[in-house]
Coordinates of C-alpha atoms in Angstrom, one line a residue:
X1 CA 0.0 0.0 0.0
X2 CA 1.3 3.6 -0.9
X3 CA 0.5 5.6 2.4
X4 CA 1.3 9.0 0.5
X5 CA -1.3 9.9 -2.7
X6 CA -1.2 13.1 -3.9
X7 CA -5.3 13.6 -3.9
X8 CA -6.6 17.6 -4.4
X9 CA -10.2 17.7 -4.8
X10 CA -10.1 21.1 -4.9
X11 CA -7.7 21.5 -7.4
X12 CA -6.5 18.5 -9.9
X13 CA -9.6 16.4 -9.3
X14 CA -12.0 19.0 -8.3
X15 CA -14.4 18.2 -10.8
X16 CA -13.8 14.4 -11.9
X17 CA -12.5 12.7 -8.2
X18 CA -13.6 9.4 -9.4
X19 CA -11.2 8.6 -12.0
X20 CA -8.3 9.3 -9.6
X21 CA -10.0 6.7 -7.0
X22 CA -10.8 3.6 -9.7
X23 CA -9.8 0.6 -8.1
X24 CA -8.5 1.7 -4.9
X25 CA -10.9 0.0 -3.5
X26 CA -9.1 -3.1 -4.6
X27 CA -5.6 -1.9 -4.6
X28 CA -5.3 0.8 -1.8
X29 CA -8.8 0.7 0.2
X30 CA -7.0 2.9 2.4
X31 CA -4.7 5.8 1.9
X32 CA -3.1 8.9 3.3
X33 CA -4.2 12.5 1.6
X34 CA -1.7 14.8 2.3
X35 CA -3.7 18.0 1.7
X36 CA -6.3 16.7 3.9
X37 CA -4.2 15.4 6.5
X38 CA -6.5 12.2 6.7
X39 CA -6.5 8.7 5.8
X40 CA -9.3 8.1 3.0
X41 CA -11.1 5.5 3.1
X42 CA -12.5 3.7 -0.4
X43 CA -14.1 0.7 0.3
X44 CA -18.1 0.2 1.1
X45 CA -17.6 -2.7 3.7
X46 CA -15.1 -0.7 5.5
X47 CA -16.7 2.3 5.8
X48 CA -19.9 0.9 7.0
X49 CA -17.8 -0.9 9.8
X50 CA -16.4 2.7 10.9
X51 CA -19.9 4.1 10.5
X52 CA -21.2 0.9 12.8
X53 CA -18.6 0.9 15.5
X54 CA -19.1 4.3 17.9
X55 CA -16.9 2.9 20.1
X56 CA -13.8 3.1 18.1
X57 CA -15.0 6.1 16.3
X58 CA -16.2 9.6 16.7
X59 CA -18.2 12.0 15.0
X60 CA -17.5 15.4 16.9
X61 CA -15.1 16.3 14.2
X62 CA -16.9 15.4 10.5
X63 CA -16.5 18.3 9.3
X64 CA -14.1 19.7 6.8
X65 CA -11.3 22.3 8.4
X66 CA -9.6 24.9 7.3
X67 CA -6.1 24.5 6.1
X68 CA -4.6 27.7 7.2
X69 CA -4.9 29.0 10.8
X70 CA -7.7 31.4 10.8
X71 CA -6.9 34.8 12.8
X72 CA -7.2 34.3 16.7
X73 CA -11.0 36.1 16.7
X74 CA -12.6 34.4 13.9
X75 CA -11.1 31.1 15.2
X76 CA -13.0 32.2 18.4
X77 CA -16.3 33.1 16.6
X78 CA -16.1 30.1 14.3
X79 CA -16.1 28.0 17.3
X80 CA -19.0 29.5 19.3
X81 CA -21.3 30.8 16.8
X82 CA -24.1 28.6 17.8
X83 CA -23.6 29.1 21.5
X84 CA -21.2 27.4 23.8
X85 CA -20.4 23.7 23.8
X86 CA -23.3 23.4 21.2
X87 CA -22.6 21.3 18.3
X88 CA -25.0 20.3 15.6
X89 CA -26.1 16.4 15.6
X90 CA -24.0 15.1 13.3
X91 CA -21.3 15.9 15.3
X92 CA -22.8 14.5 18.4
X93 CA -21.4 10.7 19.6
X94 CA -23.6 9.3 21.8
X95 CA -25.4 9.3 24.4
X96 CA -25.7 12.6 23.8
X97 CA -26.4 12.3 20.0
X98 CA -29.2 9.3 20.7
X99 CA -31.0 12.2 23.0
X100 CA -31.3 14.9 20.1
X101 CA -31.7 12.3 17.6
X102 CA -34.8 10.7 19.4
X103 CA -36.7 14.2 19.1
X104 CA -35.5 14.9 16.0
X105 CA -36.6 12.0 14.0
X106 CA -40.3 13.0 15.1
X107 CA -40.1 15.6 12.4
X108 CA -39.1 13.3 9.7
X109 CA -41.3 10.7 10.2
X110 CA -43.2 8.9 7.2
X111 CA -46.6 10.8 8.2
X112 CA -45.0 14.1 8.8
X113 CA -43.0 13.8 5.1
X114 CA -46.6 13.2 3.6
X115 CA -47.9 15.7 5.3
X116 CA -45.9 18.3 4.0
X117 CA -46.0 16.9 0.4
X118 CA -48.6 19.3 -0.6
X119 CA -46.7 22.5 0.6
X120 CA -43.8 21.1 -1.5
X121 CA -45.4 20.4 -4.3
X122 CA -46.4 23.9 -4.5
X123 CA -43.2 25.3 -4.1
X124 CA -41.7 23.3 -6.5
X125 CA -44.8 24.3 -9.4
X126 CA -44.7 27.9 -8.5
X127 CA -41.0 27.6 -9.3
X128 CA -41.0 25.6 -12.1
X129 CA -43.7 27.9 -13.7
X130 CA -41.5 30.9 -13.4
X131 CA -38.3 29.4 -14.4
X132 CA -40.4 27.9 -17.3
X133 CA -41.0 31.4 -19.1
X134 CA -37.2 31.5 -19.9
X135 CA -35.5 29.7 -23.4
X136 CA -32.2 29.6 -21.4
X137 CA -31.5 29.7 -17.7
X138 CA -28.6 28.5 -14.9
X139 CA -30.3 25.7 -13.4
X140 CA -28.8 25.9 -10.2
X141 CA -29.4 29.3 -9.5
X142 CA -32.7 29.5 -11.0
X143 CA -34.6 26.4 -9.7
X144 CA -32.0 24.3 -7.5
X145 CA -30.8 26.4 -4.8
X146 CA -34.1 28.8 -4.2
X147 CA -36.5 25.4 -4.1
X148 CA -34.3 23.4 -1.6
X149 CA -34.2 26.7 0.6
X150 CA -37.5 27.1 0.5
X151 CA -38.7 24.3 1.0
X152 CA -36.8 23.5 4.5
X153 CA -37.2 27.1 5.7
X154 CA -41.2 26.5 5.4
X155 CA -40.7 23.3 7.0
X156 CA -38.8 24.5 10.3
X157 CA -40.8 28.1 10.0
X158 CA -38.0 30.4 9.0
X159 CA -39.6 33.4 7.5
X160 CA -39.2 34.1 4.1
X161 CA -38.1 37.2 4.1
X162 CA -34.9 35.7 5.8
X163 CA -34.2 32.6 2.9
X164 CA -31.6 35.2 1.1
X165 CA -30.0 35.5 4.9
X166 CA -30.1 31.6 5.1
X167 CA -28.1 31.0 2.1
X168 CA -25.3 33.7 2.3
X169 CA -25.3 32.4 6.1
X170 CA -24.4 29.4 4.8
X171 CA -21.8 30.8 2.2
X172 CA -20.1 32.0 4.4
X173 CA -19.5 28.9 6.5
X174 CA -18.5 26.9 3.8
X175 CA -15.8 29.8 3.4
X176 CA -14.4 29.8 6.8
X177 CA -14.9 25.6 6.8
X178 CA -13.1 24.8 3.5
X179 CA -10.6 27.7 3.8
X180 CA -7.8 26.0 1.6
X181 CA -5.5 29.2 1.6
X182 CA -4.5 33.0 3.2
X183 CA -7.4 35.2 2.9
X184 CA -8.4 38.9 3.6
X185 CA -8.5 39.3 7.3
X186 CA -11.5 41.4 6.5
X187 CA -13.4 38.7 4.9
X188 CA -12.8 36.1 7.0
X189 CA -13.9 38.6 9.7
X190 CA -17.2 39.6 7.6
X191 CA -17.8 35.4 7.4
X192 CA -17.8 35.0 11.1
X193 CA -19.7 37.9 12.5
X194 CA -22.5 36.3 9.7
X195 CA -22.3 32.9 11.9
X196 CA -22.6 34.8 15.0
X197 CA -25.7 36.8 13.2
X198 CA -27.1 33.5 11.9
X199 CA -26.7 31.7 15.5
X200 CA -28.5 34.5 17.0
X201 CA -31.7 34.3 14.2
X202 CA -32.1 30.5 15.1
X203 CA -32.2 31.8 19.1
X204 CA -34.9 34.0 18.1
X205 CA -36.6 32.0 16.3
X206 CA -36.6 29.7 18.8
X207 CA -37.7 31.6 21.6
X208 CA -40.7 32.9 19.7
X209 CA -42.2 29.1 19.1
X210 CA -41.4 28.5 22.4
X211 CA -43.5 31.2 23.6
X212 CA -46.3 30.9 20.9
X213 CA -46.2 27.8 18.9
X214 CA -47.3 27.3 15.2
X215 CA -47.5 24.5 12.6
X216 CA -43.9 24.3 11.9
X217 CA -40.8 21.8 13.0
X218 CA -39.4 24.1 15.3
X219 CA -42.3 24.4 17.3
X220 CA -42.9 20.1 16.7
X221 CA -38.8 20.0 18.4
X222 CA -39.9 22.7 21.2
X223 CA -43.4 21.1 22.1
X224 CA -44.3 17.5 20.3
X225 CA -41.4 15.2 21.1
X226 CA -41.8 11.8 21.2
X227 CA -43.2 9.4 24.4
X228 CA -43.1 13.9 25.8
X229 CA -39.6 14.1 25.7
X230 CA -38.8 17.2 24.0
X231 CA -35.5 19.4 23.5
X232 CA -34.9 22.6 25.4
X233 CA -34.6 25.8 23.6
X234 CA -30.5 25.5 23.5
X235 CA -31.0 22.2 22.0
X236 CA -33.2 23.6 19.3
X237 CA -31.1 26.7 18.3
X238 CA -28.2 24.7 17.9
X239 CA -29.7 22.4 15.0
X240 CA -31.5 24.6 13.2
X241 CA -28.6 25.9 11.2
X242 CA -27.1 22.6 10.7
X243 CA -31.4 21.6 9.2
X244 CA -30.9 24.8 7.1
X245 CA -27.5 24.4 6.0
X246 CA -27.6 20.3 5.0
X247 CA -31.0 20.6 4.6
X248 CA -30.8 22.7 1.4
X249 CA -27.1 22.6 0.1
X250 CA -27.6 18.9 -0.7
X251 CA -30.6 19.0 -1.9
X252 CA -29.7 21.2 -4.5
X253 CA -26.8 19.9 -5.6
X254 CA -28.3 16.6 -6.0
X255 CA -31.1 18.4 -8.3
X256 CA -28.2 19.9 -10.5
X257 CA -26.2 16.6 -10.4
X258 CA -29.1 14.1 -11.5
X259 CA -30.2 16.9 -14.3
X260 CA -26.6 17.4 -15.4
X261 CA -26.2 13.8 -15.9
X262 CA -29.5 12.5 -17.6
X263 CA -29.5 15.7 -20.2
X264 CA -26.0 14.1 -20.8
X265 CA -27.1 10.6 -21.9
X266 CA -28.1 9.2 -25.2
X267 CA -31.7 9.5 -23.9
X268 CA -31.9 12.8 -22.9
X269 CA -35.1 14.2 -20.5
X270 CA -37.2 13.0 -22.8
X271 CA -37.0 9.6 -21.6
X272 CA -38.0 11.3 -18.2
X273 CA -40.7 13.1 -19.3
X274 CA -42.6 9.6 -21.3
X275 CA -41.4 7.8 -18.2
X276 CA -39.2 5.5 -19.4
X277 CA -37.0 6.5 -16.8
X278 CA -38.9 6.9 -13.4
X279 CA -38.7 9.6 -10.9
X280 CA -37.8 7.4 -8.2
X281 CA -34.8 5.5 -10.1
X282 CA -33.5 8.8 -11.4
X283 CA -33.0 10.3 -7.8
X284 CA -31.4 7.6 -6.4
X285 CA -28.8 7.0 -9.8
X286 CA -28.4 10.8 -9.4
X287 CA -27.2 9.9 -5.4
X288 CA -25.4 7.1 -5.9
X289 CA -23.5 8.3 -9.1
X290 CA -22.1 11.2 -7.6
X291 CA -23.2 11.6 -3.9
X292 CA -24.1 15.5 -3.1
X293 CA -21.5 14.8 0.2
X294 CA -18.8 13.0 -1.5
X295 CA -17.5 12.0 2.0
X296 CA -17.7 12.5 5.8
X297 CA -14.8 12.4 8.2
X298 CA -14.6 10.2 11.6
X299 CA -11.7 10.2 14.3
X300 CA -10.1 7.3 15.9
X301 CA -10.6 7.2 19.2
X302 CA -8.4 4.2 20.1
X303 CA -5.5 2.2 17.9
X304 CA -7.9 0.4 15.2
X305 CA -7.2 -1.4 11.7
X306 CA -9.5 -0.4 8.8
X307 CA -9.3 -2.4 5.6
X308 CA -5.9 -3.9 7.1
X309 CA -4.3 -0.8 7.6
X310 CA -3.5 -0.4 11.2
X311 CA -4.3 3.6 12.5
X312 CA -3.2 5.0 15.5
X313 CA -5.7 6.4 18.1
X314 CA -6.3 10.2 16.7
X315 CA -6.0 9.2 13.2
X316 CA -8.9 11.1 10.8
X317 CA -10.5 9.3 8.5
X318 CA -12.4 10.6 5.3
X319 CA -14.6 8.0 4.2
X320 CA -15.3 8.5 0.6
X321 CA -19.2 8.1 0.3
X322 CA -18.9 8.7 -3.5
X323 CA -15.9 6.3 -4.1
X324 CA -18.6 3.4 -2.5
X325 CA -21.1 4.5 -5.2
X326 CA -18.7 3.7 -7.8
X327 CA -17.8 0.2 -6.1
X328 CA -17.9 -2.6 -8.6
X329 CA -18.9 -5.1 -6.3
X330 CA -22.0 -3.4 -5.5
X331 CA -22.7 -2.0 -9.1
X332 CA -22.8 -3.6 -12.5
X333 CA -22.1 -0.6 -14.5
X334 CA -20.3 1.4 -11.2
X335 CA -19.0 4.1 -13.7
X336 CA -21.9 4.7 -16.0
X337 CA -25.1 6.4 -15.1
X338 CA -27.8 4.3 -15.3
X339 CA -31.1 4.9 -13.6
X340 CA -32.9 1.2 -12.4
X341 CA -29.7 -0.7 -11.7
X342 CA -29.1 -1.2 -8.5
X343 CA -28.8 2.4 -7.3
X344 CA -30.3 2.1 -4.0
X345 CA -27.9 0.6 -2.3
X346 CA -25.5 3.8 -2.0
X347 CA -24.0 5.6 1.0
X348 CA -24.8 9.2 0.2
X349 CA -27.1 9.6 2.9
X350 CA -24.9 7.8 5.5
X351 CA -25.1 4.6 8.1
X352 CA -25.7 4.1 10.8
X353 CA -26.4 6.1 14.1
X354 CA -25.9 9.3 11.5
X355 CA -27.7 7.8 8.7
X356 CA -29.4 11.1 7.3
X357 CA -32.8 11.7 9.8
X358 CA -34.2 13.7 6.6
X359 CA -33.6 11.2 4.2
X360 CA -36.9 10.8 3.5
X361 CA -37.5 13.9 3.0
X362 CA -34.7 14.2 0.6
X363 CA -35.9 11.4 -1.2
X364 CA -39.8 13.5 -1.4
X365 CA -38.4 16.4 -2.2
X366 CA -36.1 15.2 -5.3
X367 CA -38.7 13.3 -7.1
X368 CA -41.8 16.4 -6.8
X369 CA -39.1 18.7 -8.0
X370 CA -38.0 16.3 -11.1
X371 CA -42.0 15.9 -11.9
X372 CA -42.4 19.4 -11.6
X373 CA -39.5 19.8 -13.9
X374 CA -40.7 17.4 -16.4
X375 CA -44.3 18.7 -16.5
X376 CA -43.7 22.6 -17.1
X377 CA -40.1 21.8 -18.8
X378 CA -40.5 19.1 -21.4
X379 CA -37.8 20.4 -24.2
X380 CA -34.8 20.5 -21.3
X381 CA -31.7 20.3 -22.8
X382 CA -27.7 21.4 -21.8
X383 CA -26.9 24.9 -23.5
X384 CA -24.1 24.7 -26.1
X385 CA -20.6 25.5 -24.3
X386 CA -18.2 24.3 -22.2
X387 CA -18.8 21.5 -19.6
X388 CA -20.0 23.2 -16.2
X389 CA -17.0 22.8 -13.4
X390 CA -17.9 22.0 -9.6
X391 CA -17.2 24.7 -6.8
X392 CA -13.9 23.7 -4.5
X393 CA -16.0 22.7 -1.6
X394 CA -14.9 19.0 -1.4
X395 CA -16.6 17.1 0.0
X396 CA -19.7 19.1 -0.8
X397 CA -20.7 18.3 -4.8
X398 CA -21.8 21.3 -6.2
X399 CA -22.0 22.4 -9.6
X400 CA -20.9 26.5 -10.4
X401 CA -23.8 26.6 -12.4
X402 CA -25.8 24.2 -15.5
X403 CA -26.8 26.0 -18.0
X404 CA -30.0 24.9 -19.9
X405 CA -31.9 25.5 -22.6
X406 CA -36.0 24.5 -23.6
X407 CA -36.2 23.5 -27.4
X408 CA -38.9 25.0 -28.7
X409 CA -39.2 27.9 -25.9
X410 CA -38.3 32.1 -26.8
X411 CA -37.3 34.2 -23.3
X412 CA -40.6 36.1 -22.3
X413 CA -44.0 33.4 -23.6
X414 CA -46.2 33.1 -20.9
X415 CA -45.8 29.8 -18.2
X416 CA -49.1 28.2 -19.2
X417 CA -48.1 28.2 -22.8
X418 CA -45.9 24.9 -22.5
X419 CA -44.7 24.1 -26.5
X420 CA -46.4 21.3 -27.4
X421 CA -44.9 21.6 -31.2
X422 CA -42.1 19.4 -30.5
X423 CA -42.4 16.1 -33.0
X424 CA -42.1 12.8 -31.9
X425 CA -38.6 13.0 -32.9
X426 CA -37.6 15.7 -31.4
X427 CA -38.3 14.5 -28.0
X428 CA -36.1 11.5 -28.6

């Protein structure tokens, strides 16, 4: 095994990481990143056995970090923007983690996703209609982004005049998380007073469902939890940036990932909009063929092996979530895209005691926005020009932008006048 590989998925393999990992899971299920100063892990049977074993390993650092020392009050505001000793579940180990989990899950339920189907649905039409009046657009700016805010602001009860907050809120994390170099003092300082201005919002928020609750998940957190266990206010403000923050960055770049890659194949979105391709098989291709979180980090907390690579206690692991969805001992055709075969048996929303509370949610909220998509969009297809390039956010997937076109469509016609002048042929 070669302990040193020179992986940079932020620079050489920011956009195609996959063809730098074929076959390590057979020849070196286990290596040392530099640039990430972790050990990454390839293989889907060893990651689930990290991802199973909380006694070996811990969550509380899963994030990515910066690689540059960030200046001494930033560092400070970085660390305590959500109040202090507050950390967002996913990087809770347990028992901690099991008593915010518990309460948490009641907001994800089956019935409480079904519920809330409507109230997505009509986000994602509204949407859908306006983008629709436009011959050529950026996807991911246009439809991706604003639909997956939306739709977990409503959910929690986050006003809407505060979704533009929200996402530059969550810029700016991502900046002061995956810092890969020296920045502007200024900036960095700019990024962390926003955290400390987005930690105070959730506070507030909080406190007024506390005081007088309405039909939303922060008030279900505050007052509904399950058997009457419930979470204190604290509890609540802490996770409602992380609900924001994972609950509509991944969202959305699983949108522009899935729509990337189908208006890319031979059958283009027509065979999404006749159905030969279904909804549901092309959400989960779309997440298994390249996971919106390419990976999560664990850390040892004793000496351990992992895929026969012995690890001291302290070691940090990246295990590759993506790399498993191109495993070909799990997948036929690991490094085509292929909606029906096999796809739902990928990693991108987890395992275990973290498996992804609003998966189904995710799930829901992917498939109404690709029928919405399909319905008011039928002529989809990629704009002529260069191939669009992901943002260095590893391991975050997102697309800079897709730019797509709608055959058959001139910038200004009215929403309800969807072309229906396309041939037979044209749609194929």
């Amino acid at each position: 095994m070669h302990e040193d590989r020179s992986f940079d998925p932020y620079g050489a393999h920011r956009d195609d990481p996959y063809s730098f990992l074929a076959g390590t899971g057979e020849t070196e299920p286990v290596f040392y990143a530099p640039l990430l100063d972790a050990w990454c892990v390839t293989r889907r049977e060893d990651m689930v056995a990290v991802l199973r074993d909380d006694l070996s390993f811990s969550a509380r650092d899963h994030n990515p970090r910066p690689a540059v020392a960030l200046p001494e009050d930033v560092s400070r505001m970085f660390r305590t923007w959500r109040g202090a000793d507050t950390l967002g579940v996913g990087s809770l180990d347990p028992p901690e983690h099991s008593r915010v989990r518990e309460v948490l899950n009641v907001g994800f339920t089956p019935a409480r996703v079904r519920a809330f189907e409507p109230t997505i649905r009509a986000i994602a039409t509204d949407l859908a209609e306006r983008t629709a009046v436009e011959a050529e657009f950026d996807f991911i700016s246009a439809f991706a982004v604003p639909y997956a805010l939306e739709v977990i602001c409503r959910r929690l009860g986050v006003p809407d005049e505060y979704l533009d907050r929200c996402r530059t809120w969550s810029e700016q994390r991502i900046e002061l998380m995956m810092l890969q170099r020296d920045a502007d003092p200024d900036r960095l300082r700019e990024c962390a007073r926003g955290l400390m201005d987005f930690g105070a919002f959730a506070r507030s928020l909080v406190q007024e469902r506390l005081a007088s609750p309405q039909d939303d998940l922060i008030s279900e957190l505050l007052h509904d939890g399950k058997a009457g266990h419930t979470l204190t206010a604290d509890d609540v403000s802490g996770q409602v940036p992380t609900l924001i923050f994972a609950g509509h960055m991944t969202c959305a770049e699983a949108l522009g990932t899935l729509l990337f890659q189908q208006l890319r194949s031979p059958g283009g979105w027509a065979e999404v909009v006749d159905g030969t391709i279904s909804t549901r098989d092309l959400v989960e291709e779309g997440l298994r063929f390249d996971s919106p979180l390419a990976g999560m980090y664990r850390t040892a907390i004793r000496d351990v092996v992992v895929g026969d690579v012995p690890l001291a206690a302290g070691s940090r692991l990246l295990l590759l979530y993506g790399a498993a969805g191109r495993d070909s001992r799990s997948h036929a055709c690991p490094a085509a895209f292929s909606p029906g075969s096999r796809s739902a048996t990928h990693l991108a929303f987890g395992h275990g005691i973290h498996f992804c509370l609003g998966a189904g949610f995710a799930r829901a909220e992917l498939e109404i926005a690709v029928q919405a998509i399909a319905t008011r969009m039928p002529g989809l297809t990629l704009a002529p020009g260069a191939p669009p390039r992901h943002r260095p956010v590893f391991p975050l997937r997102a697309l800079t932008e897709l730019r797509v076109r709608q055959r058959g469509r001139t910038s200004g016609r009215s929403s309800g006048e969807l072309d229906d002048t396309l041939t037979s042929a044209e749609r194929t």
